[in-house]
mmCIF file of C-alpha atoms and ligand atoms in Angstrom:
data_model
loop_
_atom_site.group_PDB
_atom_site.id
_atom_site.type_symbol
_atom_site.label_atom_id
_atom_site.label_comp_id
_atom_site.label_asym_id
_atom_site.label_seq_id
_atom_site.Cartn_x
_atom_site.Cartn_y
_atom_site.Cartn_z
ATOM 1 C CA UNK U 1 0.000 0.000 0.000
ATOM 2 C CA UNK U 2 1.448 3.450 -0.826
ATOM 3 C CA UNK U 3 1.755 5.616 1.882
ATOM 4 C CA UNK U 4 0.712 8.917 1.581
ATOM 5 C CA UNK U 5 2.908 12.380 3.585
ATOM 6 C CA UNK U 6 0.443 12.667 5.988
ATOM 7 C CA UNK U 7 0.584 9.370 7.085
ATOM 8 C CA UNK U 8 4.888 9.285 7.165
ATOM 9 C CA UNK U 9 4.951 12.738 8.154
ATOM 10 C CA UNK U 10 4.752 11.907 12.190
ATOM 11 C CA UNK U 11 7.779 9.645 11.899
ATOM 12 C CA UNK U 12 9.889 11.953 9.819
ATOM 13 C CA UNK U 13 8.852 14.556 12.632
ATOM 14 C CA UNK U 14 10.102 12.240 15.248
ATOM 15 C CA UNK U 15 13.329 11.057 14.066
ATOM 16 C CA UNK U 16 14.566 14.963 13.555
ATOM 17 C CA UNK U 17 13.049 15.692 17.088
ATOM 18 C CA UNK U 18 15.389 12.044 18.019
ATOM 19 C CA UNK U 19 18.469 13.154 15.842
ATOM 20 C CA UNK U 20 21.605 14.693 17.406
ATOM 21 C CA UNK U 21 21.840 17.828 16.876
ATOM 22 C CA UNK U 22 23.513 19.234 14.186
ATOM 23 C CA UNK U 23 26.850 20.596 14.351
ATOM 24 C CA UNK U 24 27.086 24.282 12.948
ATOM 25 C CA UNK U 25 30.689 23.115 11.329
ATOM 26 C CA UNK U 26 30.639 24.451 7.961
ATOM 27 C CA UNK U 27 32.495 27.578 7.754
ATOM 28 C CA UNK U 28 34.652 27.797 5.096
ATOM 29 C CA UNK U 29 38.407 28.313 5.273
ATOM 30 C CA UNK U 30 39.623 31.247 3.208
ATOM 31 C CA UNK U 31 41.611 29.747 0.210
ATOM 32 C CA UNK U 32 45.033 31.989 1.056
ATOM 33 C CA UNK U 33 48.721 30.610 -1.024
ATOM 34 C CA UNK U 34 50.107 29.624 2.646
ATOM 35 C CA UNK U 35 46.472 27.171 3.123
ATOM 36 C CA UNK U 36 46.902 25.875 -0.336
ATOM 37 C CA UNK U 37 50.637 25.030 0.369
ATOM 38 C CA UNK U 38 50.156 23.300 3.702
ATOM 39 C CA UNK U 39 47.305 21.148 1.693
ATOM 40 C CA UNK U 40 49.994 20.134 -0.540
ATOM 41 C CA UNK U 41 52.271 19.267 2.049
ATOM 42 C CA UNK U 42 49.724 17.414 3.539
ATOM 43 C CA UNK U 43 48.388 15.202 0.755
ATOM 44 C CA UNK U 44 52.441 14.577 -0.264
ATOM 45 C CA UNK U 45 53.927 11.808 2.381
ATOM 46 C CA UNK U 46 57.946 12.686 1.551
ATOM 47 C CA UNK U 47 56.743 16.720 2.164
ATOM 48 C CA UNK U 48 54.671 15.710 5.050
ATOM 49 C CA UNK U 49 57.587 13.949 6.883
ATOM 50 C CA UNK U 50 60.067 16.894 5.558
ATOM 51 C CA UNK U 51 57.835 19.477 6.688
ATOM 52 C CA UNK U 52 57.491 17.920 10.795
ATOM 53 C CA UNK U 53 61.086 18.035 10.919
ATOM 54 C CA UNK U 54 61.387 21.027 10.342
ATOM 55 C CA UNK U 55 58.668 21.690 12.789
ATOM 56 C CA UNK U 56 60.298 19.935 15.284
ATOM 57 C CA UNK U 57 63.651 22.002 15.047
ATOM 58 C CA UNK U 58 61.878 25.396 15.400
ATOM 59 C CA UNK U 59 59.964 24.033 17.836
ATOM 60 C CA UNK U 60 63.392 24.516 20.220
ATOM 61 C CA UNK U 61 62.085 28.034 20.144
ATOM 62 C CA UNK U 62 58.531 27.760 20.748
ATOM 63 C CA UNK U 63 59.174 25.528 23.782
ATOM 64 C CA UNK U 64 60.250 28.675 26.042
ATOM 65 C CA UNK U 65 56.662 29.668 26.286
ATOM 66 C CA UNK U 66 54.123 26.813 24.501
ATOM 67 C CA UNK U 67 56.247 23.951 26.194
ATOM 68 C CA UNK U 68 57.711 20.479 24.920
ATOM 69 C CA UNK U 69 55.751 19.563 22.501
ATOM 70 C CA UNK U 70 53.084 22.196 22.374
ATOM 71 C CA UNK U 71 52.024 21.493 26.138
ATOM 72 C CA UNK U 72 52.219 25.050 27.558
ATOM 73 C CA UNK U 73 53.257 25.185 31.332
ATOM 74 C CA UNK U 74 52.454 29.100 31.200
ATOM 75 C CA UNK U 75 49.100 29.677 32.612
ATOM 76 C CA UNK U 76 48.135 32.551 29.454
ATOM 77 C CA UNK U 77 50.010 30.842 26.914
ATOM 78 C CA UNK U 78 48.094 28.285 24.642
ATOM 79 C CA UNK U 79 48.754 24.427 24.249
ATOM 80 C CA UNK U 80 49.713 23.821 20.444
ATOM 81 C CA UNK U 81 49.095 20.473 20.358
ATOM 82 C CA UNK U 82 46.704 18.618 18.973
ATOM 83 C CA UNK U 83 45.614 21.656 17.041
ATOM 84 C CA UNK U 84 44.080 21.498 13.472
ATOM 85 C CA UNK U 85 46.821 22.483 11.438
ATOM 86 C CA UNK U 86 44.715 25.011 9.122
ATOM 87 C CA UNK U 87 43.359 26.190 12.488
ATOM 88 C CA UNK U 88 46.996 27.098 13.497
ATOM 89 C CA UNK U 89 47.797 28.423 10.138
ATOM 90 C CA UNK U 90 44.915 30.722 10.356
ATOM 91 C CA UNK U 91 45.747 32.017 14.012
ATOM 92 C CA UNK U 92 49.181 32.756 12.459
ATOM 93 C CA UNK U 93 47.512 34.639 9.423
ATOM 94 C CA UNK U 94 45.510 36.814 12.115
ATOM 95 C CA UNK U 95 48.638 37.632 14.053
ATOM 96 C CA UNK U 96 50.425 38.663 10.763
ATOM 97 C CA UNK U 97 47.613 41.328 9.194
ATOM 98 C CA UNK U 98 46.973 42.508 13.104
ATOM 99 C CA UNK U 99 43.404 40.728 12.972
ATOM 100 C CA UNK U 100 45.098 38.916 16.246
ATOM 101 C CA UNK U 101 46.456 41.372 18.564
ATOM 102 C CA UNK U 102 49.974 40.014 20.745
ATOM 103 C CA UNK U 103 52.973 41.967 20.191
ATOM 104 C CA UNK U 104 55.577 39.155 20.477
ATOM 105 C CA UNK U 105 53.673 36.841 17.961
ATOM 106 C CA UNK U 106 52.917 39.543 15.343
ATOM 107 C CA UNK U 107 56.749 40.263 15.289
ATOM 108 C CA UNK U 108 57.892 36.587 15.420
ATOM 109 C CA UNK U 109 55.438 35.646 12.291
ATOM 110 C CA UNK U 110 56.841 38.513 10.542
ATOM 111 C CA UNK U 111 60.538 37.586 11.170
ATOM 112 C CA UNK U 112 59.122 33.275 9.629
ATOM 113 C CA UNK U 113 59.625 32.085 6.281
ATOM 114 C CA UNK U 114 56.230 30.588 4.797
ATOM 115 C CA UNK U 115 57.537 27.495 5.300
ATOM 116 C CA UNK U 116 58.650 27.685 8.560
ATOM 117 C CA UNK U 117 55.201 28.533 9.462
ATOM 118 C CA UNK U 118 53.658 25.775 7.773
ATOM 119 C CA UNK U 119 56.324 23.085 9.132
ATOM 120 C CA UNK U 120 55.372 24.528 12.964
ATOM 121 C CA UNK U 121 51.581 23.938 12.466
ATOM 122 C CA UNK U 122 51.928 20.726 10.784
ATOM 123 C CA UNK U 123 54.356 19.259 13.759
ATOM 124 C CA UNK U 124 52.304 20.319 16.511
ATOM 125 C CA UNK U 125 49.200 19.318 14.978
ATOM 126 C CA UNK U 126 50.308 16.139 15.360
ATOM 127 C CA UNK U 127 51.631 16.254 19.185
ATOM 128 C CA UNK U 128 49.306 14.458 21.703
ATOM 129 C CA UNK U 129 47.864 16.783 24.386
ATOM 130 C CA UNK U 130 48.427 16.405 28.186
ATOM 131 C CA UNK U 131 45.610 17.282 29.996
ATOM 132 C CA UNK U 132 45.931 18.729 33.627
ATOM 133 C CA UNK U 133 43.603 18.697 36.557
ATOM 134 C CA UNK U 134 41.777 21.227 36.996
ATOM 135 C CA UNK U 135 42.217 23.133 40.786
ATOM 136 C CA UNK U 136 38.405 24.267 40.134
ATOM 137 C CA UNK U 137 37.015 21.560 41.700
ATOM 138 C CA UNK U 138 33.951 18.871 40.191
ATOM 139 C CA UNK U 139 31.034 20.870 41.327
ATOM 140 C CA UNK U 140 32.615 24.042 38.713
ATOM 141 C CA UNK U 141 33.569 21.523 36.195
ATOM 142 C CA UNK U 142 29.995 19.922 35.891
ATOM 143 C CA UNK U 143 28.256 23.239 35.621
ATOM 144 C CA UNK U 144 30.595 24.202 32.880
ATOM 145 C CA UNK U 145 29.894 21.080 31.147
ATOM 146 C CA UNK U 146 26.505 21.500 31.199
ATOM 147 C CA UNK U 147 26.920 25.408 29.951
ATOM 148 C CA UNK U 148 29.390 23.431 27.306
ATOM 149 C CA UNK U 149 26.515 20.721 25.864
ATOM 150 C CA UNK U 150 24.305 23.899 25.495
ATOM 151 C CA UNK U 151 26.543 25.796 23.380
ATOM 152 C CA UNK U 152 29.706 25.566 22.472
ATOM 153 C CA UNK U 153 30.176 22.045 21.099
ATOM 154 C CA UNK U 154 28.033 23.276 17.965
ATOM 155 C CA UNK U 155 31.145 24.476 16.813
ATOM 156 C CA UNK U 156 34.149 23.114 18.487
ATOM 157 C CA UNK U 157 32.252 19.808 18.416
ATOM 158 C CA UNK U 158 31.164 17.410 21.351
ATOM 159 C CA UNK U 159 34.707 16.289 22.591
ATOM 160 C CA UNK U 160 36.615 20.132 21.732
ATOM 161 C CA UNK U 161 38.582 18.382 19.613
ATOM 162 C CA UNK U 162 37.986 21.870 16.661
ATOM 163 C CA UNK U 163 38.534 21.603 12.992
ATOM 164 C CA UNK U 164 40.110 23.447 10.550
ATOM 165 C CA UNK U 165 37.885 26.530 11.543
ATOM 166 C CA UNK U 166 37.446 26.240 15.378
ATOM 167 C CA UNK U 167 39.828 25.799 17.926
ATOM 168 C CA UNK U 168 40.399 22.789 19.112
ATOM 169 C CA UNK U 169 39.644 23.574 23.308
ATOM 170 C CA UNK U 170 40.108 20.127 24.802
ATOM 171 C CA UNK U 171 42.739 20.126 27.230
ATOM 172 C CA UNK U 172 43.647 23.745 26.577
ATOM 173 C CA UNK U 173 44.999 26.215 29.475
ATOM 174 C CA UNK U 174 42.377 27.078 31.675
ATOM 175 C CA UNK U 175 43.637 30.531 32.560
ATOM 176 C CA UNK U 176 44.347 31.109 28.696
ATOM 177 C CA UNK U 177 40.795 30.167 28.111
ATOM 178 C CA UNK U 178 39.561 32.709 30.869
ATOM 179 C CA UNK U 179 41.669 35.773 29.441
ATOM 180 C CA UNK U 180 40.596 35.077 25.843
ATOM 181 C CA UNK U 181 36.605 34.405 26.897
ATOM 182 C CA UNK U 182 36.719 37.603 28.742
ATOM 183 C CA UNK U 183 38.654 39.206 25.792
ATOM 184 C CA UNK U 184 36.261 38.502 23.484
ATOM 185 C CA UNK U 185 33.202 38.957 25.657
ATOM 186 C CA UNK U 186 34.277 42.761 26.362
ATOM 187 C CA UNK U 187 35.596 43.485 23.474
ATOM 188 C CA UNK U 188 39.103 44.663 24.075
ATOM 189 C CA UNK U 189 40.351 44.178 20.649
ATOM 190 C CA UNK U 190 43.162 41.526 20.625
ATOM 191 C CA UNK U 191 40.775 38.985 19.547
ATOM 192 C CA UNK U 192 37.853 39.247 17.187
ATOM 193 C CA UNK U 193 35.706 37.036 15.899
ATOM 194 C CA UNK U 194 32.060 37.485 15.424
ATOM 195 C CA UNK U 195 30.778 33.858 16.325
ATOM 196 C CA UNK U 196 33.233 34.521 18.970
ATOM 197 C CA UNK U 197 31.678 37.838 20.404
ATOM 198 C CA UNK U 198 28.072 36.326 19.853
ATOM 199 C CA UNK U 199 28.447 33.576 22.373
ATOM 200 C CA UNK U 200 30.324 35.032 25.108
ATOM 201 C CA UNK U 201 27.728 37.369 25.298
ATOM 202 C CA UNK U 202 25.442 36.224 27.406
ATOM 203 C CA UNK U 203 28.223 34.623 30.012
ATOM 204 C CA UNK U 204 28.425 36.294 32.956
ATOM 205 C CA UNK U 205 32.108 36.006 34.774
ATOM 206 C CA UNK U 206 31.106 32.515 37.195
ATOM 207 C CA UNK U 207 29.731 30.713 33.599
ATOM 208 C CA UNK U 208 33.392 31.565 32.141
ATOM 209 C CA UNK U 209 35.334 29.872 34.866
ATOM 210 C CA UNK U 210 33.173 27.086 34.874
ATOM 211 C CA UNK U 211 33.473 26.302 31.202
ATOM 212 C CA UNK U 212 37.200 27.421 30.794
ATOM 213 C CA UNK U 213 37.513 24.591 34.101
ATOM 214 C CA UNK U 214 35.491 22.137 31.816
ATOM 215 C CA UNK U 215 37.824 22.475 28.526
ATOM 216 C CA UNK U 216 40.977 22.305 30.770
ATOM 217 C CA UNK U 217 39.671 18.565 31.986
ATOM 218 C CA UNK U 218 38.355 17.335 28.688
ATOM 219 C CA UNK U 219 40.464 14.688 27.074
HETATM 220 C C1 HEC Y 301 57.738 34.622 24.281
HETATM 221 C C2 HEC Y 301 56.733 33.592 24.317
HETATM 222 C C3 HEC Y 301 56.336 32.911 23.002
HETATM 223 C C4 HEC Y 301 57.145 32.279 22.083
HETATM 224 C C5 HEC Y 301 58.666 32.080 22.120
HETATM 225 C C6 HEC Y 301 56.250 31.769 21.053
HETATM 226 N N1 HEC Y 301 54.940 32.084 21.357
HETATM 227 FE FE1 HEC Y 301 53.286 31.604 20.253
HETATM 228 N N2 HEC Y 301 52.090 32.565 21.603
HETATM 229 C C7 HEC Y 301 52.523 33.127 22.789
HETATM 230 C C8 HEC Y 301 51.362 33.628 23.532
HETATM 231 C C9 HEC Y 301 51.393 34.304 24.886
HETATM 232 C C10 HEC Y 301 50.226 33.369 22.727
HETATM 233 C C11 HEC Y 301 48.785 33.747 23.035
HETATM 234 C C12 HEC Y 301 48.535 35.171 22.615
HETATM 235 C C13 HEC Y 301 47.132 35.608 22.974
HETATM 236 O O1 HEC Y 301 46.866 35.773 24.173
HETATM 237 O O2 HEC Y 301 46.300 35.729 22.065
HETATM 238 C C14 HEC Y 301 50.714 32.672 21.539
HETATM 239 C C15 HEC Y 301 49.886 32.195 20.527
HETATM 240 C C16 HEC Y 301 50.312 31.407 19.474
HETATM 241 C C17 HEC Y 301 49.438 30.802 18.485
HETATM 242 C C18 HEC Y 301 47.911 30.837 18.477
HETATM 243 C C19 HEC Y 301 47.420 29.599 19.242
HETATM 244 C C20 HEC Y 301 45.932 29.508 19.472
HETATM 245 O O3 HEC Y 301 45.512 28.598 20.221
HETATM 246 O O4 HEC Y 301 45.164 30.294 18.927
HETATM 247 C C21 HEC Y 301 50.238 30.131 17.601
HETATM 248 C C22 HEC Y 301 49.798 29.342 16.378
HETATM 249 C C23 HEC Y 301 51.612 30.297 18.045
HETATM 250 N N3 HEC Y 301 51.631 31.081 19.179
HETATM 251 C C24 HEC Y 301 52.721 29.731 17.416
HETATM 252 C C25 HEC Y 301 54.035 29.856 17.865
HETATM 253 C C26 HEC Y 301 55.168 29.216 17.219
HETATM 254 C C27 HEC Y 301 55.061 28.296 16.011
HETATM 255 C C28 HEC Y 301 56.290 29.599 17.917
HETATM 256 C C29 HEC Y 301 57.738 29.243 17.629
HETATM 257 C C30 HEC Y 301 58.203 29.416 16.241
HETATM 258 C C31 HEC Y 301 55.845 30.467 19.017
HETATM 259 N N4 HEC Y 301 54.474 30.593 18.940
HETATM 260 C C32 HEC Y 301 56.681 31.057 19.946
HETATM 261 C C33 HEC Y 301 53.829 33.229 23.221
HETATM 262 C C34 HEC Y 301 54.944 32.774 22.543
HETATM 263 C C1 HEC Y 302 29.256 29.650 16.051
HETATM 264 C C2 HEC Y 302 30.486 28.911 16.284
HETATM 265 C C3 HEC Y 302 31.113 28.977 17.668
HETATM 266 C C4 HEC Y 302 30.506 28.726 18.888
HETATM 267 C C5 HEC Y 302 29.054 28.366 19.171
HETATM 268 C C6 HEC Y 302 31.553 28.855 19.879
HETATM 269 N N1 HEC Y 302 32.747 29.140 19.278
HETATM 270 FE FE1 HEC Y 302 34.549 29.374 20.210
HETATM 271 N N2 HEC Y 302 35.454 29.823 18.418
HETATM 272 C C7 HEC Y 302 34.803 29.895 17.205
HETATM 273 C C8 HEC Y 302 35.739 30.385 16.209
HETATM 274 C C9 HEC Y 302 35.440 30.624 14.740
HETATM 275 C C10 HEC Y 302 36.978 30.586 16.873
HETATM 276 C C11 HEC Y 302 38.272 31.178 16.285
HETATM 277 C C12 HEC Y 302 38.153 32.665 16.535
HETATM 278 C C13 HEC Y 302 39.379 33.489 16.239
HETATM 279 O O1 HEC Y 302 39.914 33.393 15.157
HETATM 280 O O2 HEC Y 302 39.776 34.246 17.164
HETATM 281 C C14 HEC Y 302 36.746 30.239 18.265
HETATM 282 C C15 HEC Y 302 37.725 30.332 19.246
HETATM 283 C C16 HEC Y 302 37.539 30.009 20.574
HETATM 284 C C17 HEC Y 302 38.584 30.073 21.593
HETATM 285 C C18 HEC Y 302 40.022 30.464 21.383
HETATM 286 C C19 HEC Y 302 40.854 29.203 21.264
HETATM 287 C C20 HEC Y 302 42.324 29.421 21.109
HETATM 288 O O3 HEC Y 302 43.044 28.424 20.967
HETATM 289 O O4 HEC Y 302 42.784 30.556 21.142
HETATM 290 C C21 HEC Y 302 38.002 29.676 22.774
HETATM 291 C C22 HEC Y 302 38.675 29.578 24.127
HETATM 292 C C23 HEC Y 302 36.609 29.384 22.485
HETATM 293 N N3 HEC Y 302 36.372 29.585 21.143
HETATM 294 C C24 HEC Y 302 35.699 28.938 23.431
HETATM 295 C C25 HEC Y 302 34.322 28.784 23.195
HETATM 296 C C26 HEC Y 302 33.371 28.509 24.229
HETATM 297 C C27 HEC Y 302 33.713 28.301 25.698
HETATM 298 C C28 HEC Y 302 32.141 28.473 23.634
HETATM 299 C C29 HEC Y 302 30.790 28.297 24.289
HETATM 300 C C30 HEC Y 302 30.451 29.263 25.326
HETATM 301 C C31 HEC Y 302 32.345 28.701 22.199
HETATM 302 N N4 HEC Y 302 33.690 28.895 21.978
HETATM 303 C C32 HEC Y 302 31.341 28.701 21.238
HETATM 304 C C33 HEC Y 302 33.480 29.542 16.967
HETATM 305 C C34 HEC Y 302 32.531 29.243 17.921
#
């Protein structure tokens, strides 16, 4: 017997009421030389392996502030690791046309060849995260879980693990995640970013350190 829409329609209903919900990943990364030539890199194993070598000599460098291996031991100074690659890439883009406003990192992309840019994102992309414990406490890092599961996974996805767009946050400094939150929440210009600016706004300053205590823990 063929069913007619009224008599399917209840079930479609139900099954999108059922469904996960979506993510809101789709932005699109903007198509820049540097992009196109870590995509090359990326897709070519004997440039691949080159290019995380190289990574992991400049990476010497890096170490004094984002720690062995991208792990950060400074409390305002972002993990690397485990980062998207084209996420990194783009954060470095930001920092070079002053869309990303820290002094030290604008001048240090400026003094990088292309390349040496690329190799660092593509080596620390692939460095496994060490997640601390929180000091917060459970009781803060539930409630910011639950303020997570709400909103932000729609972009940085149900585990933080990012994309190529969004950060990844799992595991990420939880006093790094405070500043920035608060930075973009009141607007003082070194970061901007309007999904950004549109979801902090409604966090008052006890929702921040109860979400910046949840990505800290995540794994
Ligand atoms: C003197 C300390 C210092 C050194 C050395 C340093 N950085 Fe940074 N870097 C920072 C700080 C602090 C930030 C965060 C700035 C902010 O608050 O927005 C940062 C941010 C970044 C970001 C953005 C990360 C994110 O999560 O958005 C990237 C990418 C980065 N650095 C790459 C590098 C690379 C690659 C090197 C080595 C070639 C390096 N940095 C060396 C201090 C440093
Ligand atoms: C609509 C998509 C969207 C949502 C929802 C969203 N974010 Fe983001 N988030 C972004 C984008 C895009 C960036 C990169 C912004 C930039 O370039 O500065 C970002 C960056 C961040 C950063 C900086 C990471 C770094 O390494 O520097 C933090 C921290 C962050 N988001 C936390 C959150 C938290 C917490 C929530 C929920 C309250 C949230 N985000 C919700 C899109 C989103």
């Amino acid at each position: 017997m063929k069913k007619t829409l009224t008599a399917i329609l209840p079930g479609i209903l139900l099954c999108a009421l059922l469904a996960p919900p979506a993510f809101a990943q789709t932005s699109v990364v903007e198509d820049t030389p540097l992009i196109r030539q870590l995509r090359n890199a990326q897709a070519d194993y004997a440039l691949n392996q080159a290019a995380v070598r190289q990574g992991a000599k400049l990476a010497t460098f890096c170490a004094n502030c984002h720690g062995d291996n991208g792990n950060s031991t400074h409390p305002d100074t972002p993990n690397l690791a485990g980062q998207n690659p084209i996420y990194l890439l783009g954060q470095t883009l930001k920092f070079a046309d002053g869309r990303r406003r820290y002094e030290w990192m604008e001048g240090l992309i400026k003094a990088m060849k292309p390349q040496e840019i690329i190799a660092s994102a593509m080596f620390y992309a692939r460095q496994p995260v060490t997640t601390k414990i929180s000091p917060a406490g459970a009781a803060l890092v539930a409630q910011g879980k639950v303020y997570y599961e709400k909103v932000c996974f729609r972009c940085h996805g149900p585990d933080g693990r990012g994309s190529e767009t969004y950060a990844r946050l799992a595991g990420q400094q939880e006093s790094y995640v405070t500043l920035t939150l608060h930075r973009y929440r009141d607007g003082t210009g070194e970061r901007t970013a309007p999904e950004m600016t549109t979801s902090t706004k409604l966090m008052n300053d006890e929702d921040i350190r109860a979400v910046a205590a949840y990505i800290a823990s995540m794994k």
